[in-house]
Coordinates of C-alpha atoms and ligand atoms in Angstrom, one line a residue:
Chain K
M1163 CA 27.9 -43.4 -57.8
S1164 CA 31.6 -44.2 -57.4
V1165 CA 32.6 -41.7 -59.9
F1166 CA 31.5 -38.8 -57.2
E1167 CA 33.4 -40.8 -54.4
G1168 CA 36.7 -39.8 -56.3
F1169 CA 36.0 -35.9 -55.9
K1170 CA 35.0 -36.2 -52.6
F1171 CA 37.7 -34.4 -50.3
R1172 CA 38.4 -35.8 -47.0
K1173 CA 40.3 -34.1 -44.5
V1174 CA 44.0 -35.3 -44.2
S1175 CA 47.2 -33.7 -44.1
S1176 CA 50.2 -33.9 -46.5
V1177 CA 52.3 -32.1 -48.6
V1178 CA 50.2 -32.3 -51.4
H1179 CA 47.2 -31.2 -49.0
D1180 CA 49.0 -28.0 -47.6
L1181 CA 49.8 -26.9 -51.3
D1182 CA 48.0 -23.7 -52.6
P1183 CA 45.2 -24.5 -54.6
R1184 CA 45.6 -21.9 -57.0
I1185 CA 49.2 -23.6 -57.5
K1186 CA 47.3 -27.0 -57.8
F1187 CA 44.7 -26.0 -60.3
F1188 CA 47.7 -24.4 -62.4
F1189 CA 49.8 -28.0 -62.7
V1190 CA 46.4 -29.5 -63.1
S1191 CA 45.3 -27.3 -65.8
V1192 CA 49.1 -28.1 -67.5
L1193 CA 48.2 -31.5 -67.6
F1194 CA 44.9 -31.0 -68.9
V1195 CA 46.7 -28.5 -72.1
M1196 CA 49.5 -31.4 -72.3
A1197 CA 46.9 -34.2 -72.5
I1198 CA 44.7 -32.0 -75.3
L1199 CA 48.2 -31.0 -77.4
F1200 CA 49.1 -34.8 -77.5
T1201 CA 47.3 -37.3 -79.7
K1202 CA 49.9 -40.6 -79.6
L1203 CA 50.0 -43.3 -77.2
L1204 CA 53.1 -43.0 -75.7
A1205 CA 52.7 -39.6 -75.0
L1206 CA 49.4 -40.5 -73.0
T1207 CA 51.0 -43.1 -70.9
V1208 CA 54.3 -40.7 -70.3
L1209 CA 51.5 -38.0 -69.2
F1210 CA 49.6 -41.0 -66.8
F1211 CA 52.4 -41.4 -64.6
I1212 CA 52.1 -37.3 -63.9
P1213 CA 49.7 -37.6 -61.1
L1214 CA 51.2 -41.1 -59.5
P1215 CA 53.7 -39.3 -56.7
F1216 CA 51.0 -37.0 -55.8
V1217 CA 48.5 -39.6 -55.0
F1218 CA 51.1 -41.4 -53.2
M1219 CA 52.3 -38.4 -50.8
A1220 CA 48.9 -37.5 -50.1
K1221 CA 47.5 -41.3 -49.3
V1222 CA 44.8 -40.8 -51.4
N1223 CA 45.3 -44.1 -54.0
R1224 CA 42.4 -46.0 -52.5
Q1225 CA 39.9 -42.7 -53.4
W1226 CA 42.0 -42.0 -56.3
L1227 CA 41.8 -45.9 -57.8
R1228 CA 37.5 -45.7 -56.6
S1229 CA 37.2 -42.6 -59.2
L1230 CA 39.4 -44.4 -61.9
R1231 CA 36.8 -47.6 -61.6
G1232 CA 34.0 -44.9 -61.3
A1233 CA 35.2 -43.5 -64.7
A1234 CA 35.6 -46.8 -66.4
F1235 CA 32.5 -47.2 -67.8
L1236 CA 32.4 -43.7 -70.0
A1237 CA 35.9 -44.9 -70.8
I1238 CA 35.1 -48.1 -72.4
F1239 CA 32.1 -45.8 -74.5
I1240 CA 35.1 -43.8 -75.2
F1241 CA 36.9 -46.4 -76.6
A1242 CA 34.1 -48.4 -78.2
T1243 CA 33.0 -45.0 -80.2
N1244 CA 36.4 -43.8 -81.6
F1245 CA 37.0 -47.5 -82.2
I1246 CA 33.9 -47.6 -84.6
F1247 CA 33.7 -44.2 -85.7
G1248 CA 37.4 -44.8 -86.9
Y1249 CA 36.1 -47.6 -88.7
F1250 CA 33.6 -46.0 -90.9
S1251 CA 35.4 -42.9 -91.3
P1252 CA 39.2 -43.9 -91.8
A1253 CA 40.6 -41.2 -94.2
S1254 CA 41.6 -39.2 -92.0
F1255 CA 43.6 -41.6 -90.2
Q1256 CA 47.9 -42.3 -91.2
G1257 CA 48.9 -45.2 -92.3
I1258 CA 45.7 -46.4 -93.3
T1259 CA 44.4 -46.5 -97.1
P1260 CA 40.5 -47.0 -96.5
P1261 CA 38.7 -49.6 -96.0
V1262 CA 40.2 -51.1 -93.2
D1263 CA 41.1 -54.4 -93.7
T1264 CA 45.4 -55.3 -93.0
L1265 CA 45.9 -56.4 -88.9
V1266 CA 48.2 -53.1 -89.3
E1267 CA 45.3 -50.8 -90.4
Y1268 CA 43.1 -52.2 -87.2
L1269 CA 46.1 -51.8 -84.5
V1270 CA 46.3 -48.2 -86.0
L1271 CA 42.6 -47.5 -85.2
L1272 CA 43.4 -49.6 -81.7
E1273 CA 46.3 -47.9 -80.8
R1274 CA 44.0 -44.5 -81.3
A1275 CA 41.0 -45.6 -79.6
A1276 CA 43.4 -46.1 -76.5
A1277 CA 45.0 -43.3 -76.8
M1278 CA 41.9 -41.2 -77.0
T1279 CA 40.7 -43.4 -73.8
L1280 CA 43.5 -42.9 -72.1
R1281 CA 43.5 -38.9 -72.7
F1282 CA 40.1 -39.0 -70.4
V1283 CA 41.5 -41.2 -68.0
V1284 CA 44.7 -38.7 -67.6
L1285 CA 42.0 -36.0 -67.4
I1286 CA 40.1 -38.0 -64.9
A1287 CA 42.7 -39.0 -63.3
S1288 CA 44.6 -35.3 -62.0
F1289 CA 41.2 -33.5 -61.6
S1290 CA 40.7 -36.3 -58.9
V1291 CA 44.2 -35.6 -57.6
F1292 CA 42.9 -31.8 -57.4
F1293 CA 39.7 -32.6 -55.7
L1294 CA 40.5 -35.3 -53.5
T1295 CA 43.5 -32.8 -52.1
T1296 CA 41.7 -29.3 -51.5
S1297 CA 39.2 -28.8 -49.7
P1298 CA 36.0 -27.2 -50.4
D1299 CA 36.8 -23.7 -47.8
H1300 CA 40.4 -23.5 -49.7
L1301 CA 39.0 -23.8 -53.0
G1302 CA 36.8 -20.8 -52.3
L1303 CA 39.4 -18.7 -50.6
A1304 CA 41.4 -19.3 -53.7
L1305 CA 39.0 -18.1 -55.9
Q1306 CA 38.1 -14.9 -53.6
Q1307 CA 41.7 -14.1 -53.7
S1308 CA 41.9 -14.8 -57.5
R1309 CA 39.3 -11.7 -57.9
I1310 CA 36.1 -13.3 -58.6
P1311 CA 33.0 -12.1 -57.5
Y1312 CA 31.9 -13.3 -54.3
E1313 CA 28.4 -14.4 -55.4
F1314 CA 30.6 -16.9 -57.7
C1315 CA 33.1 -18.3 -55.4
F1316 CA 29.9 -19.0 -53.0
A1317 CA 27.8 -20.8 -55.7
F1318 CA 31.0 -22.7 -56.4
T1319 CA 32.0 -24.1 -53.0
T1320 CA 28.2 -24.8 -52.4
A1321 CA 28.2 -26.4 -55.4
V1322 CA 31.0 -28.8 -54.8
R1323 CA 30.1 -29.1 -51.0
F1324 CA 27.3 -31.0 -52.1
V1325 CA 27.4 -32.8 -54.1
P1326 CA 28.6 -36.3 -51.4
V1327 CA 24.8 -34.7 -49.5
L1328 CA 23.1 -35.2 -52.7
A1329 CA 25.1 -39.6 -53.4
D1330 CA 23.5 -40.0 -50.2
E1331 CA 20.0 -38.5 -50.5
A1332 CA 20.3 -40.2 -54.2
Q1333 CA 21.0 -43.8 -52.1
T1334 CA 18.6 -43.3 -49.6
I1335 CA 15.7 -42.5 -52.4
M1336 CA 16.8 -45.4 -54.2
D1337 CA 16.1 -47.9 -51.3
A1338 CA 13.2 -46.0 -50.5
Q1339 CA 11.8 -46.7 -54.4
K1340 CA 13.4 -50.3 -54.2
A1341 CA 11.5 -50.7 -50.7
R1342 CA 8.0 -49.9 -53.0
G1343 CA 9.2 -53.0 -55.7
L1344 CA 11.2 -50.7 -58.2
E1345 CA 13.9 -53.1 -59.7
L1346 CA 16.0 -50.8 -61.5
E1347 CA 17.8 -53.1 -63.7
R1348 CA 14.9 -54.5 -65.4
G1349 CA 13.5 -54.5 -68.9
N1350 CA 14.8 -53.4 -71.8
L1351 CA 17.1 -50.1 -72.6
L1352 CA 13.9 -47.7 -72.9
K1353 CA 12.4 -49.5 -69.6
R1354 CA 15.6 -49.1 -67.4
V1355 CA 15.8 -45.1 -68.1
K1356 CA 12.5 -44.9 -67.4
N1357 CA 13.4 -46.8 -64.5
Y1358 CA 15.1 -43.3 -62.9
I1359 CA 12.4 -41.6 -62.9
P1360 CA 11.2 -42.3 -59.6
I1361 CA 14.9 -41.9 -58.4
L1362 CA 15.6 -38.2 -59.8
I1363 CA 12.4 -36.3 -59.6
P1364 CA 12.1 -36.4 -55.7
L1365 CA 16.0 -35.9 -55.9
I1366 CA 15.7 -32.7 -58.1
V1367 CA 12.8 -31.5 -56.3
N1368 CA 14.9 -31.6 -52.6
A1369 CA 17.6 -30.3 -54.7
I1370 CA 15.5 -27.1 -55.3
R1371 CA 13.6 -27.2 -52.3
R1372 CA 17.5 -27.3 -50.3
S1373 CA 18.6 -24.3 -52.1
L1374 CA 15.6 -22.5 -51.4
E1375 CA 16.4 -23.0 -47.7
L1376 CA 19.3 -22.2 -47.8
A1377 CA 19.1 -19.1 -49.8
E1378 CA 17.0 -17.8 -46.8
S1379 CA 19.2 -18.4 -44.2
M1380 CA 21.8 -17.1 -46.2
E1381 CA 19.6 -13.7 -46.1
S1382 CA 18.3 -14.0 -43.1
R1383 CA 22.0 -14.3 -41.6
A1384 CA 22.5 -11.2 -43.7
W1385 CA 24.5 -12.4 -46.5
G1386 CA 26.0 -9.4 -49.0
A1387 CA 25.3 -6.9 -46.8
S1388 CA 29.2 -5.5 -46.4
E1389 CA 30.3 -4.8 -49.6
K1390 CA 34.1 -5.8 -49.1
R1391 CA 34.3 -9.6 -47.2
T1392 CA 37.7 -9.6 -44.9
N1393 CA 38.9 -13.2 -44.5
L1394 CA 40.3 -14.5 -41.3
Y1395 CA 42.9 -16.7 -43.3
E1396 CA 44.8 -15.6 -46.5
L1397 CA 46.7 -18.2 -48.9
K1398 CA 50.3 -17.4 -49.2
L1399 CA 52.4 -19.1 -51.4
K1400 CA 55.6 -21.1 -49.6
R1401 CA 58.2 -23.1 -50.9
A1402 CA 56.7 -25.9 -52.4
D1403 CA 54.3 -24.0 -53.9
Y1404 CA 56.7 -22.1 -55.9
I1405 CA 58.4 -25.4 -56.9
L1406 CA 55.5 -26.7 -58.1
V1407 CA 55.4 -23.7 -60.1
L1408 CA 58.4 -24.6 -61.8
I1409 CA 57.2 -27.7 -62.2
S1410 CA 54.8 -27.1 -64.5
V1411 CA 56.1 -24.3 -66.1
L1412 CA 59.1 -26.9 -67.4
M1413 CA 56.8 -29.2 -68.5
L1414 CA 54.5 -27.2 -70.1
L1415 CA 57.6 -26.1 -72.1
L1416 CA 59.0 -29.6 -72.2
A1417 CA 55.6 -30.2 -74.1
V1418 CA 55.6 -27.5 -76.4
Y1419 CA 59.2 -28.3 -77.8
V1420 CA 58.1 -32.0 -78.0
W1421 CA 54.7 -31.4 -79.5
L1422 CA 57.0 -28.4 -82.5
Y1423 CA 59.5 -30.0 -82.8
V1424 CA 59.4 -33.9 -82.1
S1425 CA 57.5 -36.2 -83.8
I1426 CA 56.1 -38.9 -81.4
P1427 CA 55.6 -42.7 -83.3
S1428 CA 53.2 -44.4 -82.7
L1429 CA 53.5 -47.9 -81.2
T1430 CA 52.4 -49.8 -84.6
T1431 CA 55.4 -48.3 -86.3
L1432 CA 57.6 -48.8 -83.7
L1433 CA 56.9 -52.4 -83.3
S1434 CA 56.9 -52.9 -87.1
L1435 CA 60.1 -52.3 -87.3
Chain H
M1185 CA 8.4 -64.2 -38.5
I1186 CA 11.7 -62.3 -38.7
E1187 CA 14.5 -64.0 -37.0
V1188 CA 17.8 -62.4 -37.1
K1189 CA 21.1 -64.9 -36.2
D1190 CA 24.2 -62.7 -35.1
L1191 CA 23.8 -60.1 -37.7
Y1192 CA 26.7 -57.7 -38.3
Y1193 CA 26.7 -55.6 -41.1
T1194 CA 29.9 -53.0 -42.2
Y1195 CA 29.2 -50.0 -44.6
P1196 CA 31.4 -49.8 -47.4
T1197 CA 32.9 -46.8 -45.4
G1198 CA 34.0 -49.3 -42.9
L1199 CA 32.0 -48.5 -40.5
E1200 CA 30.7 -51.5 -38.2
A1201 CA 27.4 -50.2 -37.9
L1202 CA 25.7 -53.5 -36.1
K1203 CA 27.6 -56.0 -34.4
G1204 CA 25.9 -59.4 -33.1
I1205 CA 23.0 -58.6 -33.4
S1206 CA 19.9 -61.5 -32.6
L1207 CA 16.5 -61.2 -32.3
T1208 CA 12.8 -63.0 -33.3
V1209 CA 10.0 -60.8 -34.4
N1210 CA 6.4 -63.1 -34.4
D1211 CA 3.8 -62.8 -36.2
G1212 CA 1.2 -59.8 -35.2
E1213 CA 3.8 -58.9 -32.3
F1214 CA 4.1 -54.9 -31.9
L1215 CA 8.0 -53.9 -32.3
A1216 CA 9.4 -50.7 -31.1
V1217 CA 13.3 -50.1 -31.7
M1218 CA 14.6 -47.3 -29.5
G1219 CA 18.2 -45.5 -29.3
Q1220 CA 20.2 -42.7 -29.7
N1221 CA 20.9 -41.3 -33.4
G1222 CA 23.7 -43.2 -35.7
A1223 CA 22.9 -46.5 -33.0
G1224 CA 22.4 -48.9 -35.9
K1225 CA 18.5 -48.8 -35.7
T1226 CA 17.4 -47.5 -39.3
T1227 CA 21.0 -50.0 -40.5
L1228 CA 18.8 -53.3 -38.5
V1229 CA 15.3 -52.6 -40.2
K1230 CA 16.7 -52.3 -43.7
H1231 CA 17.9 -55.9 -43.3
F1232 CA 14.3 -56.7 -42.7
N1233 CA 13.2 -56.4 -46.6
G1234 CA 16.8 -57.4 -47.8
L1235 CA 17.7 -53.1 -48.7
L1236 CA 21.0 -54.3 -46.8
K1237 CA 22.2 -57.5 -46.6
P1238 CA 24.2 -59.1 -43.6
T1239 CA 28.3 -58.6 -43.8
K1240 CA 27.8 -61.7 -41.4
G1241 CA 24.9 -64.0 -40.3
E1242 CA 21.6 -64.7 -41.3
I1243 CA 18.3 -62.9 -41.8
L1244 CA 15.1 -65.3 -42.2
V1245 CA 11.8 -64.1 -43.4
D1246 CA 9.2 -66.9 -43.1
G1247 CA 12.2 -69.3 -43.0
V1248 CA 13.9 -67.8 -46.2
S1249 CA 17.2 -66.2 -46.1
T1250 CA 17.4 -62.3 -47.3
R1251 CA 20.4 -63.1 -49.1
D1252 CA 18.6 -65.3 -51.2
V1253 CA 15.8 -63.2 -52.9
S1254 CA 15.9 -59.9 -54.0
V1255 CA 14.2 -56.2 -52.6
A1256 CA 11.2 -56.3 -54.8
Q1257 CA 10.4 -59.9 -53.4
L1258 CA 10.7 -59.3 -49.8
A1259 CA 8.6 -56.0 -50.2
R1260 CA 5.8 -57.8 -50.9
N1261 CA 5.5 -58.9 -47.3
V1262 CA 7.1 -56.3 -45.5
G1263 CA 6.5 -53.0 -46.7
F1264 CA 8.7 -49.9 -45.1
V1265 CA 7.4 -46.5 -44.1
F1266 CA 10.5 -44.3 -45.2
Q1267 CA 10.8 -41.0 -42.3
N1268 CA 10.7 -38.5 -44.9
P1269 CA 8.0 -38.8 -47.7
D1270 CA 10.2 -36.2 -49.8
H1271 CA 12.6 -39.3 -50.6
Q1272 CA 9.4 -41.5 -52.3
L1273 CA 6.6 -38.8 -53.8
F1274 CA 7.4 -38.4 -57.4
S1275 CA 4.0 -38.5 -59.4
E1276 CA 1.4 -36.3 -60.5
T1277 CA -1.2 -37.2 -58.4
V1278 CA -1.5 -39.0 -55.0
E1279 CA -3.7 -41.7 -57.2
E1280 CA -0.9 -42.4 -59.5
E1281 CA 1.5 -42.1 -56.4
I1282 CA -0.1 -45.2 -55.1
V1283 CA -0.3 -47.4 -58.4
F1284 CA 3.2 -46.9 -58.6
A1285 CA 3.9 -49.9 -56.3
L1286 CA 0.9 -52.2 -57.1
R1287 CA 1.9 -52.2 -60.7
N1288 CA 5.6 -52.9 -59.7
F1289 CA 4.4 -55.8 -58.0
G1290 CA 1.8 -56.6 -60.7
F1291 CA -1.4 -56.9 -59.7
E1292 CA -4.2 -56.6 -62.0
K1293 CA -6.0 -53.5 -63.1
A1294 CA -9.2 -54.3 -61.3
V1295 CA -7.5 -55.1 -57.9
I1296 CA -5.5 -52.3 -58.0
E1297 CA -8.3 -49.7 -58.7
K1298 CA -10.3 -51.3 -55.5
Q1299 CA -7.0 -51.1 -53.6
V1300 CA -6.4 -47.7 -54.2
D1301 CA -10.1 -47.0 -53.1
W1302 CA -9.2 -48.8 -49.6
A1303 CA -5.5 -47.6 -49.1
L1304 CA -6.7 -43.3 -50.0
N1305 CA -9.9 -43.7 -47.5
L1306 CA -7.7 -45.7 -44.8
L1307 CA -5.3 -42.5 -44.5
D1308 CA -8.3 -40.4 -45.2
V1309 CA -6.7 -38.6 -48.6
T1310 CA -9.6 -39.2 -50.8
Q1311 CA -10.1 -35.4 -51.3
Y1312 CA -6.5 -35.6 -52.6
R1313 CA -6.9 -38.3 -55.1
K1314 CA -6.3 -36.1 -58.3
T1315 CA -4.0 -33.8 -56.3
S1316 CA 0.0 -33.1 -56.9
P1317 CA 1.7 -34.9 -54.1
F1318 CA 3.8 -31.9 -54.4
M1319 CA 1.3 -29.4 -52.9
L1320 CA 0.0 -31.1 -49.8
S1321 CA 1.4 -30.1 -46.1
G1322 CA 4.0 -32.1 -44.2
G1323 CA 1.4 -34.1 -42.1
E1324 CA -0.7 -35.3 -45.6
R1325 CA 2.5 -36.0 -47.9
K1326 CA 3.2 -38.8 -44.6
R1327 CA -0.4 -40.1 -45.2
V1328 CA 0.1 -40.5 -48.6
A1329 CA 3.5 -41.9 -48.2
L1330 CA 2.0 -44.7 -45.8
A1331 CA -1.1 -44.9 -48.2
S1332 CA 1.0 -45.9 -51.0
I1333 CA 2.9 -49.0 -49.0
L1334 CA -0.2 -50.0 -47.0
A1335 CA -2.2 -50.3 -50.8
W1336 CA -0.4 -53.5 -51.4
D1337 CA -1.4 -55.0 -47.5
P1338 CA 2.0 -56.1 -46.5
Q1339 CA 2.2 -58.2 -43.3
V1340 CA 5.0 -56.6 -41.9
I1341 CA 5.4 -53.0 -41.6
I1342 CA 7.8 -50.7 -40.7
L1343 CA 7.7 -47.2 -40.0
D1344 CA 11.3 -45.1 -39.5
E1345 CA 10.7 -42.5 -36.9
P1346 CA 7.1 -41.5 -37.9
T1347 CA 6.5 -39.4 -35.3
I1348 CA 9.0 -37.3 -35.8
G1349 CA 8.0 -33.4 -37.3
Q1350 CA 4.6 -34.4 -37.0
D1351 CA 2.3 -32.0 -34.8
H1352 CA 0.4 -33.4 -31.8
Q1353 CA -3.0 -34.1 -33.6
Q1354 CA -1.3 -35.4 -36.8
K1355 CA 0.6 -37.9 -33.5
E1356 CA -1.9 -39.1 -32.0
K1357 CA -3.7 -40.3 -35.5
L1358 CA -1.2 -41.8 -36.8
Q1359 CA -0.3 -43.5 -33.0
Q1360 CA -4.8 -44.6 -33.4
F1361 CA -3.8 -45.8 -37.3
I1362 CA -0.3 -48.2 -35.9
L1363 CA -2.5 -49.3 -32.9
Q1364 CA -5.1 -50.2 -35.1
L1365 CA -2.9 -51.8 -37.6
N1366 CA -1.3 -54.1 -35.0
A1367 CA -4.6 -55.2 -33.9
Q1368 CA -5.7 -56.9 -37.4
K1369 CA -2.5 -59.0 -36.5
K1370 CA -0.1 -57.0 -38.7
T1371 CA 3.3 -57.2 -37.5
V1372 CA 4.2 -53.6 -36.4
I1373 CA 8.2 -52.9 -36.3
V1374 CA 8.1 -49.0 -35.1
V1375 CA 12.1 -47.3 -35.2
T1376 CA 11.7 -44.3 -32.6
H1377 CA 13.5 -42.5 -30.0
D1378 CA 9.8 -40.2 -28.8
V1379 CA 9.3 -42.6 -25.6
E1380 CA 6.0 -40.3 -25.4
F1381 CA 4.7 -42.5 -27.7
V1382 CA 6.2 -45.6 -26.8
A1383 CA 4.6 -45.5 -23.3
E1384 CA 1.1 -45.1 -25.1
C1385 CA 1.4 -47.8 -27.3
S1386 CA 2.8 -50.3 -24.7
P1387 CA 4.9 -52.3 -27.3
R1388 CA 8.0 -54.7 -27.0
V1389 CA 11.0 -52.9 -26.9
I1390 CA 14.4 -53.2 -27.7
L1391 CA 17.3 -50.8 -26.8
M1392 CA 20.3 -50.8 -29.1
S1393 CA 23.4 -48.8 -28.4
Q1394 CA 26.4 -48.6 -30.5
G1395 CA 25.3 -51.4 -32.9
K1396 CA 24.3 -53.9 -30.0
I1397 CA 21.3 -54.8 -28.5
V1398 CA 21.1 -53.6 -24.8
V1399 CA 17.7 -54.9 -23.9
D1400 CA 14.6 -56.5 -24.9
G1401 CA 11.9 -56.8 -23.0
T1402 CA 8.3 -55.1 -22.4
A1403 CA 7.5 -50.7 -22.5
K1404 CA 6.7 -50.8 -19.1
K1405 CA 10.1 -52.4 -17.5
I1406 CA 12.4 -50.7 -20.0
L1407 CA 11.0 -47.0 -19.6
T1408 CA 10.6 -47.3 -15.6
N1409 CA 14.8 -48.3 -15.6
P1410 CA 16.2 -44.7 -16.2
K1411 CA 20.0 -46.3 -16.0
V1412 CA 19.5 -49.0 -18.9
L1413 CA 18.0 -45.7 -20.9
A1414 CA 20.6 -43.7 -19.9
Q1415 CA 22.9 -46.0 -21.6
A1416 CA 20.7 -45.2 -25.2
S1417 CA 20.9 -41.6 -23.9
I1418 CA 17.0 -41.3 -23.5
V1419 CA 15.3 -39.9 -21.3
P1420 CA 11.9 -41.7 -19.2
P1421 CA 8.7 -40.2 -19.7
Q1422 CA 7.8 -37.2 -17.5
I1423 CA 4.8 -38.8 -15.9
T1424 CA 7.1 -41.7 -15.2
Q1425 CA 10.2 -39.2 -13.9
I1426 CA 7.5 -38.0 -11.4
F1427 CA 6.6 -41.0 -9.8
L1428 CA 10.3 -42.1 -9.3
E1429 CA 11.0 -39.2 -8.1
L1430 CA 8.2 -39.9 -5.9
A1431 CA 9.1 -42.9 -4.3
D1432 CA 10.2 -42.4 -1.2
L1433 CA 6.2 -41.8 -0.7
G1434 CA 5.5 -45.5 -1.5
L1435 CA 4.7 -45.0 -4.6
P1436 CA 4.5 -47.3 -7.4
T1437 CA 8.0 -46.7 -9.8
D1438 CA 7.0 -48.7 -13.1
V1439 CA 4.4 -46.1 -14.3
I1440 CA 4.3 -45.2 -17.6
D1441 CA 0.9 -44.3 -18.7
V1442 CA -1.1 -41.6 -18.0
H1443 CA -4.3 -42.9 -17.4
E1444 CA -3.2 -45.1 -14.6
A1445 CA -1.2 -42.4 -13.8
T1446 CA -4.1 -40.8 -12.2
K1447 CA -6.2 -43.9 -10.8
I1448 CA -3.0 -44.1 -8.7
L1449 CA -3.3 -40.8 -7.5
L1450 CA -6.5 -40.5 -7.5
N1451 CA -7.0 -43.4 -5.4
R1452 CA -3.8 -41.8 -3.0
L1453 CA -5.9 -38.5 -2.5
R1454 CA -9.3 -40.3 -1.9
K1455 CA -7.4 -42.4 1.0
R1456 CA -6.8 -39.1 2.4
S1457 CA -9.5 -37.2 2.5
Ligands
LIG409 N1 24.6 -45.2 -46.0 C1 26.0 -45.4 -45.2 N2 26.8 -45.1 -45.2 C2 27.7 -45.2 -44.4 N3 27.5 -45.2 -43.4 C3 26.6 -45.3 -42.5 C4 25.6 -44.8 -43.5 N4 24.3 -45.0 -43.2 C5 24.7 -45.0 -41.8 N5 25.7 -45.0 -41.8 C6 26.4 -45.0 -40.2 O1 25.8 -46.1 -39.5 C7 25.8 -46.1 -38.2 C8 24.0 -45.9 -38.1 O2 23.2 -45.2 -38.5 P1 21.5 -45.8 -38.3 O3 21.4 -47.1 -38.8 O4 21.0 -44.8 -39.5 O5 21.6 -45.2 -36.9 P2 20.2 -44.6 -36.6 O6 19.0 -45.4 -37.4 O7 20.1 -45.9 -35.1 O8 20.3 -43.3 -36.2 C9 25.6 -44.0 -37.7 O9 27.1 -44.1 -37.8 C10 25.8 -44.1 -39.4 O10 26.9 -42.4 -39.3
LIG410 MG1 17.8 -43.7 -38.4

């Protein structure tokens, strides 16, 4: 459940927390695009360092690290599959003449797998900063002011808000089933997957029940009665927001330029020089 | 026997929920753990079947430290009925629900059949044997949950807030049932802030507040001491309140039971006339 921890908002005040969510989202989207543009380890390593100043400014280092640790399992999986698939179909790689047999060729494969893993880590790292520093309320407000229909905004913010609730509930259910002798880490792979059925069913049933209750209580408070909703708070762009837009746009332009005109060397070629 | 020695527990969030608890629960004892919300009652009893392990200090269950054994091993002797039955019910039929734990504990098929019949009968849910637990009413679900734990006949039974959300009749039944269990030499531990329930069952009571035990004593001693109760935001039973207010008339101040109260008042009235 520790991946969830990295996406749980805590109310703190900092420059990063006070940024406009729309701008912050634009910034992480630029990071996202850059991570997709580049496939070289060197470039992705540089990308990894970009969200770091924001993590420190927002003082969310602990939670941010926890979300990275939570993603470790998936990262290892991505690394392994990339390496294995690369090994069996190496034809598409520059610098490899199949079959993979020399040290250099193995290094090329390893670097590629590492790059793909780092791409995933960059995505988690940047989106985690976004969610850690943006309150669900702010997010909802941002969606609404982007002219997205209120029903969708509400569904989205409610979903985000219920993630921690679901995580807590999953823990309680796990405890209740362990108290009835369920041992999650027992048996072969298939048995282990099956062990989660007694946890998933109550979790899903309760989630559905809760959503029905929520719908009833919302409707009894006249949800959707007025056509045009107004908000108590309005988001307004401040100076810091304009600066971040500028940074994001410059980053994007630079990235596109590098992508078009600069060929980034791979580590393996650099080292073998 | 459960021995708690200077127990401290801190949640991963950093919240210190238990601060130096020492307590011995003897075999066959009936103990009520009282205190306001967040006092640490659930945290304490979750240590008795190993769901939580001490941060500092030690718990011995029949002489064995809970650190050294798994929850499944402890649960065989210590049954834990969670507050909300919806956190555990997941099977297609009531019967399957009860079989679940028995199978986890590795009982033989013949024994399982016998115990299921016994538990269904005990909680008066035999007629729902083939019904889905999700189709039952709240009170019935609670009874199925109870049956699913009593089915393996643990020596110690822990009930977390058993009377919450039950109507008067269900509460009355449950109370009779719990007393019966205790009469059969089971150790019963009930977490509750229902003073009427405690007054009628008259168990040993420990009162908790902010992770510590405030007092430990008989129900009569504790429920008639408004000062101590106030520390845990608990109000004495109504009958006790009346007798406390009428203390000037020379009435006893340690009455918690309605029948006892009636007797005293009747005697008074008879003497007058
Ligand atoms: N899983 C958890 N993680 C963090 N804190 C918790 C958790 N469960 C309970 N707490 C906190 O520990 C304290 C004691 O909780 P609990 O034992 O559930 O109290 P009670 O059962 O007396 O109402 C509360 O302040 C509660 O917020
Ligand atoms: Mg509790």
